[in-house]
Tab-separated table of C-alpha atoms and ligand atoms in Angstrom:
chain	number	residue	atom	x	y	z
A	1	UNK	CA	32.480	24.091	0.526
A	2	UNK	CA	32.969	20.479	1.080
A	3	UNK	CA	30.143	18.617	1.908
A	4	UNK	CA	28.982	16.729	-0.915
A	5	UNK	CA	25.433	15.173	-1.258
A	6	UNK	CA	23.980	11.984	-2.344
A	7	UNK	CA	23.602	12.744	-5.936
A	8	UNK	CA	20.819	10.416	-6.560
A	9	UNK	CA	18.325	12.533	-4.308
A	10	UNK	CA	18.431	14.740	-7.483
A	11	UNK	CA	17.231	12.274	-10.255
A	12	UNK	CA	14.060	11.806	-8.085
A	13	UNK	CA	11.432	13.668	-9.422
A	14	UNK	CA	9.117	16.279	-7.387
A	15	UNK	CA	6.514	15.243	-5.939
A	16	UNK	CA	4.201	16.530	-8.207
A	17	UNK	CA	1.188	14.723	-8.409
A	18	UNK	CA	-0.351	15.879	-4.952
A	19	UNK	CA	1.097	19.583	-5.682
A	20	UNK	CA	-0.182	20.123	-8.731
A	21	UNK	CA	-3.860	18.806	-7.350
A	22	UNK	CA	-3.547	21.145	-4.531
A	23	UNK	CA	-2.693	24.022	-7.027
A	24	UNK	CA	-5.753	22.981	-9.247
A	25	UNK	CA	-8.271	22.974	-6.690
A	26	UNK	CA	-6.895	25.972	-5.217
A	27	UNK	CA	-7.708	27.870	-8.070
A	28	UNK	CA	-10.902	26.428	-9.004
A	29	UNK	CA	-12.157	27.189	-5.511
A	30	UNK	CA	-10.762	30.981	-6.120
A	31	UNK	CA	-13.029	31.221	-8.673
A	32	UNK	CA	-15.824	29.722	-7.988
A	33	UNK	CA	-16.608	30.201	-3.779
A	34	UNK	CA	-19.773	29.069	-3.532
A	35	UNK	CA	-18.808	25.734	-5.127
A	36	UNK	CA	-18.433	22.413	-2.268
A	37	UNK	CA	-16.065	20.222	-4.141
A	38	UNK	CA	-15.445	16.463	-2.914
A	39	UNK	CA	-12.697	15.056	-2.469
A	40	UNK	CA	-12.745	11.827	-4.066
A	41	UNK	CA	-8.893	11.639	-4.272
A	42	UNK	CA	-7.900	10.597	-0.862
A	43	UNK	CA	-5.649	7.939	0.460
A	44	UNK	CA	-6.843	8.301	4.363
A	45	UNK	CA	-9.228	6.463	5.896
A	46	UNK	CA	-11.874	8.562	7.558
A	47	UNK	CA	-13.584	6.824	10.496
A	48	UNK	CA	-12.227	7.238	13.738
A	49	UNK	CA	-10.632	4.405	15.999
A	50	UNK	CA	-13.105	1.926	17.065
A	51	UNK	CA	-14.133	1.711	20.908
A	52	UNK	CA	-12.067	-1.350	21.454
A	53	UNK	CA	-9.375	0.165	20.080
A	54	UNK	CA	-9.420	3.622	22.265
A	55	UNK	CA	-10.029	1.769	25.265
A	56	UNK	CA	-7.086	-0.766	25.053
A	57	UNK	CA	-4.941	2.711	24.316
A	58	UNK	CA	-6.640	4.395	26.688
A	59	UNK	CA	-5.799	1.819	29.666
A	60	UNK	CA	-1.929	1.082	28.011
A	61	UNK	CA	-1.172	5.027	28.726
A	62	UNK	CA	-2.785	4.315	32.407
A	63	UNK	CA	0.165	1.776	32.485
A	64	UNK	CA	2.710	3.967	31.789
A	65	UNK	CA	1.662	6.668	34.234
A	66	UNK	CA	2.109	3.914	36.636
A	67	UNK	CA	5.335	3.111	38.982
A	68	UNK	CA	4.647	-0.691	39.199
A	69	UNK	CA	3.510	-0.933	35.345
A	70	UNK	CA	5.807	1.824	33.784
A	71	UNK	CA	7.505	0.364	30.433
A	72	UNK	CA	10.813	1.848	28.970
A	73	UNK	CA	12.578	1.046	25.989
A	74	UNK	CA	10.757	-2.012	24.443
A	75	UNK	CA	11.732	-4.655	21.862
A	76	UNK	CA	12.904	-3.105	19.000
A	77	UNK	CA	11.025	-5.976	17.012
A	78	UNK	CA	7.477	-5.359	18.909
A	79	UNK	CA	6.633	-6.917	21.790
A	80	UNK	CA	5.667	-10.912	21.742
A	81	UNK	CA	2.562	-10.367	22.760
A	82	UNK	CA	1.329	-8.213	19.423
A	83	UNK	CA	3.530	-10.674	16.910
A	84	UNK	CA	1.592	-13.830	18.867
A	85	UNK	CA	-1.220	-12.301	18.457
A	86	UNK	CA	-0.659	-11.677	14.419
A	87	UNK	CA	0.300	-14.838	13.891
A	88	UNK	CA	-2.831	-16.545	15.402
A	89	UNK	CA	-5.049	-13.855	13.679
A	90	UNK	CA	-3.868	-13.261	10.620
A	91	UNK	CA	-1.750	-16.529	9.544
A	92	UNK	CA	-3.203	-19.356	11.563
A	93	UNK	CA	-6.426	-19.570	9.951
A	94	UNK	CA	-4.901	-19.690	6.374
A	95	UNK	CA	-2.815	-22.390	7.109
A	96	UNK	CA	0.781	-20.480	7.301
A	97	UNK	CA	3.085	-21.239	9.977
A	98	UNK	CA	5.105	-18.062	11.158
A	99	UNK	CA	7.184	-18.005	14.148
A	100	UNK	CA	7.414	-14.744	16.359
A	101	UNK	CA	11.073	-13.920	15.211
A	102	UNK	CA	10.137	-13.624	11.478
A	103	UNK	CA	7.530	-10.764	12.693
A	104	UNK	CA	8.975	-7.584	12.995
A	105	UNK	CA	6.484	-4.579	14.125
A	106	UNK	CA	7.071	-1.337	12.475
A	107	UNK	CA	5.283	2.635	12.595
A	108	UNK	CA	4.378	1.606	9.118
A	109	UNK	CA	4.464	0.263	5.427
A	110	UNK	CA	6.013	2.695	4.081
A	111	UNK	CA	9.138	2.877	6.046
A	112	UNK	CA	9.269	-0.737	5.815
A	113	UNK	CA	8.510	-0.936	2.007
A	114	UNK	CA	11.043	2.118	1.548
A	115	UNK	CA	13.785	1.066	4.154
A	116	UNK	CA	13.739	-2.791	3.134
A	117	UNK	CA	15.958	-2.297	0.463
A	118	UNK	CA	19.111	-1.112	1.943
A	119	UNK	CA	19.778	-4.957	3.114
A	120	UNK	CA	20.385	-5.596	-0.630
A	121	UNK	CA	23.144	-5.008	-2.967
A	122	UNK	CA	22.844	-2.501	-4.875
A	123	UNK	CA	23.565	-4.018	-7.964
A	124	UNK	CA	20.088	-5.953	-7.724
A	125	UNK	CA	17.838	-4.877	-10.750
A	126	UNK	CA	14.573	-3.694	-9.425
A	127	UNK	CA	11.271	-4.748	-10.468
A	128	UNK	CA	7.692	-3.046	-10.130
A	129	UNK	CA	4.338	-2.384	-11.684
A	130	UNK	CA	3.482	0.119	-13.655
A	131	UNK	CA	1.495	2.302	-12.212
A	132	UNK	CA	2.995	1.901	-8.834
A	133	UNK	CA	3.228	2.715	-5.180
A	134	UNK	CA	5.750	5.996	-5.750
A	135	UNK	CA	7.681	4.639	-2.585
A	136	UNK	CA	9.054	1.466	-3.966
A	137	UNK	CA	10.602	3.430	-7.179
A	138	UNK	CA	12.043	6.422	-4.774
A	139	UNK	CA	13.296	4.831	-2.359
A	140	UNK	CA	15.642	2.449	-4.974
A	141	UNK	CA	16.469	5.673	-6.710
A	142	UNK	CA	17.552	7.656	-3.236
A	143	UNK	CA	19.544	4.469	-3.012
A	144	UNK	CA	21.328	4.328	-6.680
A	145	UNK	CA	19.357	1.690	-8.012
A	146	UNK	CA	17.269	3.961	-10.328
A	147	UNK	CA	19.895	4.314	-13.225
A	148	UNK	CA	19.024	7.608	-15.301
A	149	UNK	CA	16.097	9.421	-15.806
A	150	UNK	CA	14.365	8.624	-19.198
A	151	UNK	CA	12.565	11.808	-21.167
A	152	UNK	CA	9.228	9.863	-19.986
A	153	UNK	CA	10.246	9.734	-16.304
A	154	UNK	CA	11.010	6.366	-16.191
A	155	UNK	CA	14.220	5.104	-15.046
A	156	UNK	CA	16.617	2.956	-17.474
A	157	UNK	CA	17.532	0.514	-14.554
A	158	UNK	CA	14.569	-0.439	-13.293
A	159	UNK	CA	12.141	-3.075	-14.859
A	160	UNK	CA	8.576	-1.946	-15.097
A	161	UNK	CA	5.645	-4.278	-15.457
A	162	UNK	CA	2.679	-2.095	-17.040
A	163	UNK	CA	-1.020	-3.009	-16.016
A	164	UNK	CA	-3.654	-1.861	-18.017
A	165	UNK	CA	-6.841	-2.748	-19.388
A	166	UNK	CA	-5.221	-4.602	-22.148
A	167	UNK	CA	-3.802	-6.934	-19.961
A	168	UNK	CA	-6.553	-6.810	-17.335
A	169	UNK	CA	-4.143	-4.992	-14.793
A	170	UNK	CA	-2.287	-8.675	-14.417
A	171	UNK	CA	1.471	-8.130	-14.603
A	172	UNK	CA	3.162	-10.386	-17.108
A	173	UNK	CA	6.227	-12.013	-15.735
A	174	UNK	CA	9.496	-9.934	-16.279
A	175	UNK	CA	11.239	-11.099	-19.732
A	176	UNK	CA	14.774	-10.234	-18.341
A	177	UNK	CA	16.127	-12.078	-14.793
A	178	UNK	CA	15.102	-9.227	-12.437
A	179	UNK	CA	16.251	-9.498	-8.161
A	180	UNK	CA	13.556	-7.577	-5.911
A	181	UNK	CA	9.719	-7.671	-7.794
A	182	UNK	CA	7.699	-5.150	-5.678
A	183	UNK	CA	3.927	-6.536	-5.607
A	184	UNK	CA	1.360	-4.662	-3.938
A	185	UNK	CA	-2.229	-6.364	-4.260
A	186	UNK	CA	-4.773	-5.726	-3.903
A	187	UNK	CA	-3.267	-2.872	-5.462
A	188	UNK	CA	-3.094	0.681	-5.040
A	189	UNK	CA	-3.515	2.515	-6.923
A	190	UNK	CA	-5.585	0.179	-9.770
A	191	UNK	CA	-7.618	-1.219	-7.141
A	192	UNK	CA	-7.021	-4.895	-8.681
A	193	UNK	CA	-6.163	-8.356	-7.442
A	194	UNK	CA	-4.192	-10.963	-8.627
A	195	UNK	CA	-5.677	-14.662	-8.160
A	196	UNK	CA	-3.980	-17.565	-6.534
A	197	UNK	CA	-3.054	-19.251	-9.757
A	198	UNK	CA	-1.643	-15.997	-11.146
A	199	UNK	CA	0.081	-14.941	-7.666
A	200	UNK	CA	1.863	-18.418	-8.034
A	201	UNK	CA	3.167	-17.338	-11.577
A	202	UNK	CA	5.454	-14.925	-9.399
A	203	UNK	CA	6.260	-17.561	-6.792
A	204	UNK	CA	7.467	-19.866	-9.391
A	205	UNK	CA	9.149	-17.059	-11.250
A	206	UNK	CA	11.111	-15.974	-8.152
A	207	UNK	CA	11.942	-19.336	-7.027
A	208	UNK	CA	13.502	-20.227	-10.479
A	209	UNK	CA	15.288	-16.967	-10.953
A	210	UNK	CA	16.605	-16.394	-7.480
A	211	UNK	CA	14.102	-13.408	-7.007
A	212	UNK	CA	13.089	-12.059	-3.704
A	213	UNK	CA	9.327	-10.446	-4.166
A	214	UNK	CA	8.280	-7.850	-1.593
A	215	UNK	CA	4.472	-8.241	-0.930
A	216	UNK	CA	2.462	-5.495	0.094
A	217	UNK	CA	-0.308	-6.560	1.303
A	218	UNK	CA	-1.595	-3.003	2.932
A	219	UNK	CA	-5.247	-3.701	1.682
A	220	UNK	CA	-5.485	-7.379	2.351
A	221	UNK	CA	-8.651	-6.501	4.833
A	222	UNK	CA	-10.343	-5.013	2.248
A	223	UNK	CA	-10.470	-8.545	-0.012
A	224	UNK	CA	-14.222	-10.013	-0.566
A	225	UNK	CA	-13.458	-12.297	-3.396
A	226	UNK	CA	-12.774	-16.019	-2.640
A	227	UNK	CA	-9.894	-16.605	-4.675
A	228	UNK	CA	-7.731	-14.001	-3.868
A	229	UNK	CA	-4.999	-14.816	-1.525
A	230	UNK	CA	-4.548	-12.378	1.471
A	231	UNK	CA	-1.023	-13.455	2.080
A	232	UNK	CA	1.456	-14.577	-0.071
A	233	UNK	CA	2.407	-17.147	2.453
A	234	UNK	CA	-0.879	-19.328	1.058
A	235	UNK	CA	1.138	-20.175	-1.756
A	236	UNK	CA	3.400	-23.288	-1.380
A	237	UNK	CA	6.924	-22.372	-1.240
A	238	UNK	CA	6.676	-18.590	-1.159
A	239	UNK	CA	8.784	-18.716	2.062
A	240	UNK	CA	12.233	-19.251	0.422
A	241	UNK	CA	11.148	-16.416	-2.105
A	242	UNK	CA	8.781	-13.456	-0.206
A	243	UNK	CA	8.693	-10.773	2.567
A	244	UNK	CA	5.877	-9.590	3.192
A	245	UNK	CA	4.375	-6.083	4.451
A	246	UNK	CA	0.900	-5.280	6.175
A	247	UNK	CA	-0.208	-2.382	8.428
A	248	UNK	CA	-2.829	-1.572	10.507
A	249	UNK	CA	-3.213	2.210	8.310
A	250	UNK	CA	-5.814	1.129	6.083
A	251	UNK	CA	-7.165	-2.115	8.426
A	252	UNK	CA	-8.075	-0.699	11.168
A	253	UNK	CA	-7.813	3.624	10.955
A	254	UNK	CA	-4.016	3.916	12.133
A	255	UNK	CA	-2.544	6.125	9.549
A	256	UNK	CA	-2.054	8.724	12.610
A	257	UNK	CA	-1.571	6.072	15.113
A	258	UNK	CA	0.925	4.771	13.340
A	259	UNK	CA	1.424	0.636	13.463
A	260	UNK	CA	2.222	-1.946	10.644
A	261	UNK	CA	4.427	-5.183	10.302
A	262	UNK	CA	6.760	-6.985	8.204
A	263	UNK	CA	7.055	-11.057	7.950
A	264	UNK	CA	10.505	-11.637	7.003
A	265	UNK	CA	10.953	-15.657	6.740
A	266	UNK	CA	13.501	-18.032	7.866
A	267	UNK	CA	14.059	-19.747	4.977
A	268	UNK	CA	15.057	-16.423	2.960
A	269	UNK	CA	18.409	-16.137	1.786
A	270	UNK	CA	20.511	-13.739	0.132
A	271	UNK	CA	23.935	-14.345	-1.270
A	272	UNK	CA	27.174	-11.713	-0.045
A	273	UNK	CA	29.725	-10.946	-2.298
A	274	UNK	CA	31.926	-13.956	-1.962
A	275	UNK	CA	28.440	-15.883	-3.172
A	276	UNK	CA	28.199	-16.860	0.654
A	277	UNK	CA	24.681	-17.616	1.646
A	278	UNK	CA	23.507	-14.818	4.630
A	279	UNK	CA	20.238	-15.084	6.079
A	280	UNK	CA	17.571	-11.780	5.004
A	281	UNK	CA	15.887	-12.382	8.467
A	282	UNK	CA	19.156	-11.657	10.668
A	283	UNK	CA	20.150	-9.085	8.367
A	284	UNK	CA	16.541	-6.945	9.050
A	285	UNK	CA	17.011	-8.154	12.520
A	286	UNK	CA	20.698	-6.495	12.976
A	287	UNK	CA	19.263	-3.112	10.666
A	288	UNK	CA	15.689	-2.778	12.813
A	289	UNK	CA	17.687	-3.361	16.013
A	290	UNK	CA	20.593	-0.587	14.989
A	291	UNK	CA	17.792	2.066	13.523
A	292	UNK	CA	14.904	1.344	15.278
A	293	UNK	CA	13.503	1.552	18.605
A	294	UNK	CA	10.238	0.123	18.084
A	295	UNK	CA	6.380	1.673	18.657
A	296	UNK	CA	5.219	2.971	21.835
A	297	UNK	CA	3.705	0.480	24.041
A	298	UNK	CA	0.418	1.728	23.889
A	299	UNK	CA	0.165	2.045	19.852
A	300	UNK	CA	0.969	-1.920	20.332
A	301	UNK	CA	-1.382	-2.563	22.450
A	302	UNK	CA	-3.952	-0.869	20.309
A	303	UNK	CA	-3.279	-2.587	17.507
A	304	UNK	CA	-3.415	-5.805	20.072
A	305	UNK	CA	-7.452	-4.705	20.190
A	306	UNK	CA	-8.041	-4.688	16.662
A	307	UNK	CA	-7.822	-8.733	16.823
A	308	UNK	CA	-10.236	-9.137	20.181
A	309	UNK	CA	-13.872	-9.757	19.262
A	310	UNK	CA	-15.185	-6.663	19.640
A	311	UNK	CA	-12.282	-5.204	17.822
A	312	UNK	CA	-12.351	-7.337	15.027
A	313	UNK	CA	-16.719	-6.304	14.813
A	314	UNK	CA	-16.045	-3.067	14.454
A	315	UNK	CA	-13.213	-2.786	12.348
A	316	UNK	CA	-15.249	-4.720	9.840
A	317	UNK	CA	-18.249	-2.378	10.114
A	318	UNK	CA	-15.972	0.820	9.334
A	319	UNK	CA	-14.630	-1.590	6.056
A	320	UNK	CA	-18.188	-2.518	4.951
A	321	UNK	CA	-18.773	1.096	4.701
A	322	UNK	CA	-15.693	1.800	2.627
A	323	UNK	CA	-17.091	-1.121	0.111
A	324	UNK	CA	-20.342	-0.119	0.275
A	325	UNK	CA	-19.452	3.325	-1.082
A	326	UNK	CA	-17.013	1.076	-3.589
A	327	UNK	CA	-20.134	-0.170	-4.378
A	328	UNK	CA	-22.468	2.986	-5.595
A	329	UNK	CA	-19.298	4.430	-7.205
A	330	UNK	CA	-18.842	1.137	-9.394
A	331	UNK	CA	-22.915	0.939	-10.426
A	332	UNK	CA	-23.210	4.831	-10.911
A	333	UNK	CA	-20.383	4.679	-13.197
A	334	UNK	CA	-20.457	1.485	-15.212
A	335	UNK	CA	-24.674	2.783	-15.571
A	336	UNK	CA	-22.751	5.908	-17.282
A	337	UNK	CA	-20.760	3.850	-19.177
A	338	UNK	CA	-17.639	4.022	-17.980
A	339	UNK	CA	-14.793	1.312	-17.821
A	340	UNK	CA	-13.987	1.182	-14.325
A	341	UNK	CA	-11.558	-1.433	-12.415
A	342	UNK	CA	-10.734	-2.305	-8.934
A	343	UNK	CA	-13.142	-1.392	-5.467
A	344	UNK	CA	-14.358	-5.051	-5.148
A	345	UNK	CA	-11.196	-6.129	-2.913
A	346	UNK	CA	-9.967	-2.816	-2.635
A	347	UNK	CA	-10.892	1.008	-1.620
A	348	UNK	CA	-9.220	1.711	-4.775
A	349	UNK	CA	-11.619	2.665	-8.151
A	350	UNK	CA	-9.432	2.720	-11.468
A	351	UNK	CA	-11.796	4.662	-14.095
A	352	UNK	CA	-10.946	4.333	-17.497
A	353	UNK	CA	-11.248	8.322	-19.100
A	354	UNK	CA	-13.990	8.568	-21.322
A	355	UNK	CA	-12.760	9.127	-25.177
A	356	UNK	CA	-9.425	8.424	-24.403
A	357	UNK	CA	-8.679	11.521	-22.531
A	358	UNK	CA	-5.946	12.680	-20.730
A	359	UNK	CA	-5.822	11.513	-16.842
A	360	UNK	CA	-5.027	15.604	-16.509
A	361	UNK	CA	-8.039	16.646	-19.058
A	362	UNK	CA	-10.408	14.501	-17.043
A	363	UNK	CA	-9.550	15.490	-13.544
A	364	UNK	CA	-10.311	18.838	-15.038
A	365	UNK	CA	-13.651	17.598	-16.801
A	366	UNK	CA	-14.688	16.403	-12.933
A	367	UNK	CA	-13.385	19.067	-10.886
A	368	UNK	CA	-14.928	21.882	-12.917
A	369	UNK	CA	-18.444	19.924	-14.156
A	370	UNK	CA	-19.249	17.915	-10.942
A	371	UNK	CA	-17.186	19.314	-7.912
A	372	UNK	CA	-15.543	16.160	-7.706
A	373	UNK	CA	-11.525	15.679	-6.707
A	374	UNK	CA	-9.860	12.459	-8.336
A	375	UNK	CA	-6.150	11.494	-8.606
A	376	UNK	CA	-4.859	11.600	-11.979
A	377	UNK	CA	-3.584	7.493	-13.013
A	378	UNK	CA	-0.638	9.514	-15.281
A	379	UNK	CA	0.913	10.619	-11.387
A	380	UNK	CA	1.338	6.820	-10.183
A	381	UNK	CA	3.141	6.457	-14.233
A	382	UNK	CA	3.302	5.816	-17.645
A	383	UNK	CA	0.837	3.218	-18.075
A	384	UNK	CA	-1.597	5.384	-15.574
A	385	UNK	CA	-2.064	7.843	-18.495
A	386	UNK	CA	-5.720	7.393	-19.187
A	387	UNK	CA	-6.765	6.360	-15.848
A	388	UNK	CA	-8.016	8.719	-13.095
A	389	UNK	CA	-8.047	7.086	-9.227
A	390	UNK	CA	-11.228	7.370	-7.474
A	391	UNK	CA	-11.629	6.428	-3.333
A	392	UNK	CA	-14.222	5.020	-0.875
A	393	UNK	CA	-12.542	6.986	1.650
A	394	UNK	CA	-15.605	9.265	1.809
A	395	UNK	CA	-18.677	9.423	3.665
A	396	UNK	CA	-21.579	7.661	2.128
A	397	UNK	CA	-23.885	10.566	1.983
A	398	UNK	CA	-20.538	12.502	-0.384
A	399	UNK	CA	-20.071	9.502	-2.213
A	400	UNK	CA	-23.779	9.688	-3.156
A	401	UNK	CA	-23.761	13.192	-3.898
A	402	UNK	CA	-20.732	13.088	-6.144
A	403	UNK	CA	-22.207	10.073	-8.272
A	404	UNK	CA	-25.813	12.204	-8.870
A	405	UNK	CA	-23.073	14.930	-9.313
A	406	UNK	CA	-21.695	12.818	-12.122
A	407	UNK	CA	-24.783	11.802	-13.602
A	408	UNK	CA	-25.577	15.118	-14.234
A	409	UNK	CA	-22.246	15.928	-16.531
A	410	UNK	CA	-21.781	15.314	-20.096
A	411	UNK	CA	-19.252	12.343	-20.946
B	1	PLP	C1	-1.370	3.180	2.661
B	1	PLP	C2	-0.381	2.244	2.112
B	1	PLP	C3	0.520	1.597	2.953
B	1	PLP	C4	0.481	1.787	4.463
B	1	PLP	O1	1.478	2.619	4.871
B	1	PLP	P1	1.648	2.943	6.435
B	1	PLP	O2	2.991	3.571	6.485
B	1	PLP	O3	1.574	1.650	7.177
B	1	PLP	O4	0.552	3.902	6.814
B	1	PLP	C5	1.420	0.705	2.411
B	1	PLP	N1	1.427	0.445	1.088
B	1	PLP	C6	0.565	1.049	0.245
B	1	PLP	C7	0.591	0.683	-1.192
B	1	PLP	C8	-0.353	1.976	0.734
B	1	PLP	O5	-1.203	2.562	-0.108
């Protein structure tokens, strides 16, 4: 024997969460057949592609099957026409100036989120919320950023920032100098924003402290509130200090179709080991153009639809029907009672357990009183305990069901 393997790979920890809620319902629906349980617990979106959408694929395969119109290998950074298109769409009209080289088009977040990291030392300390994203966390500790594993599952290197009701699910600034601050809002999985003012807190921090954040901003679409920035590029000097990530997953139905980007600014800098300064945009540049081969022509020029008119009609129509289930879950369970957080700029409903139960006792409580599948908050961490995850991701007539469901159970 004498390949050896990354060692790290073994302090991550199984991915449990989903496993054990498979194994759960599995069981439950053993012993009780008859019962229809809803799933309340998923991540996916459920509506299919728009029209726009389809067609725009639909003609871009045409293209391909075509002599005069064929396309090969493309950009590895997307084509211009998408990243113009982005830019005028999704910047523009907030005031922030991007150029098309800082916009690099990706089949997703989360290889972007996860893969981002391997540009930087890895000596950086790590920063994130608590809960969290899992990817953010995993990815660092794949990597050898994690440190060791603590008997609570946390890991000694990395800096966690827990958001709870306490604190009203704002993270307080880190007390030690921390490098990369992952920031995901609105968030998943708590479902809650953070305001300009308090968004700017992090700016500032950064920008005095030499941080880089890494904004995900997967659920931007999904913001109704005023004051609630949907890039972090609409706070003042965020450019020297932020990359950000957004994906058409959640937006627009691609989580199969698979498209997302990543704004990686100019002005970022990162320092080598001789304390040279070395520009984070050329360095994503040189790693997307080594590892990466970009996303198939037509994908792009789907997600190209999801800005035209039509496009932009109906992929607000499928969103308004996410938030309007947001909606009934929110009134049905605050009428019970219930603390609940989040699903006003988000999909995302953070319900605080009744009696202080376990995340675990009350995904039990729900799945064997109502029929109803939530995500335990102790899966996405420590400060999660206490919190179970509830989607819009349903259909309305489900979501309905499950809150008269719900109603109907002692809490
Ligand atoms: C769903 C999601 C994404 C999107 O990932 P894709 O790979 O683009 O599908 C990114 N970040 C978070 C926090 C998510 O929940």
């Amino acid at each position: 024997m004498s390949v050896t393997i990354n060692d790290s790979y073994l302090l991550l920890q199984d991915g449990y969460l989903f496993v054990e809620i498979a194994r759960r319902l599995e069981n439950f629906q053993k012993e009780n057949p008859d019962k229809s349980v809803i799933k309340m617990g998923i991540g996916d979106v459920t509506k299919p592609l728009p029209k726009t959408v389809i067609k725009a694929f639909k003609d871009a395969v045409e293209e391909m099957g075509d002599p005069d119109t064929f396309k090969g290998y493309g950009p590895e950074q997307g084509y211009s026409f998408l990243a113009e298109t982005i830019i005028k769409n999704d910047f523009k009209p907030n005031g922030v100036n991007i150029d098309t080289d800082e916009v690099f088009i990706s089949d997703g977040a989360k290889c972007d989120t996860g893969n981002i990291q391997e540009i930087f030392g890895l000596n950086n300390k790590i920063c994130v919320t608590d809960p969290v994203y899992p990817v953010y966390v995993d990815t660092n500790v794949m990597a050898g950023r994690g440190g060791s594993i603590t008997n609570d599952g946390t890991y000694k290197s990395i800096v966690y920032m827990p958001c709870t009701e306490k604190n009203n699910f704002i993270p307080e600034l880190p007390k030690e100098p921390v490098d990369l601050i992952y920031l995901c809002f609105p968030n998943n999985p708590t479902g809650t924003t953070l305001n300009k003012k308090q968004l700017s807190n992090f700016v500032e921090y950064a920008r005095e402290n030499n941080s880089i954040i890494l904004f995900d901003a997967a659920y931007e679409a999904f913001i109704t509130e005023n004051n609630v920035p949907h890039s972090i590029y609409e706070i003042n000097g965020s450019k020297e200090v932020a990359i950000e990530f957004r994906s058409f997953s959640k937006t627009a139905g691609f989580t199969g179709t698979r498209c997302a980007y990543t704004i990686v600014p100019k002005e970022l800098y990162g320092l080598d080991s001789k304390g040279e300064k070395v520009s984070i945009n050329k360095l994503w540049n040189r790693r997307q153009t080594t590892k990466f081969n970009g996303v198939s022509y037509p994908v792009q020029k789907a997600a190209e639809a999801t800005f035209s008119p039509e496009g932009r009609k109906e992929i607000r129509e499928n969103i308004n029907y996410y938030m309007e289930n947001a909606k009934i879950i929110i009134d049905k369970l605050t009428d019970l009672g219930l603390n609940v957080y989040g699903g006003i700029n988000s999909p995302y409903i953070w319900v605080k357990t009744p009696s202080n139960m376990k995340s675990w006792d009350f995904f039990d409580l729900l799945l064997n009183e109502a029929n109803i599948v939530g995500t335990p908050g102790a899966g996405f961490g420590l400060s999660g305990e206490g919190y179970l995850r509830l989607t819009a991701f349903n259909t309305l007539e489900n979501t309905k069901k499950a809150m008269t469901r719900i109603s109907k159970i002692e809490l």
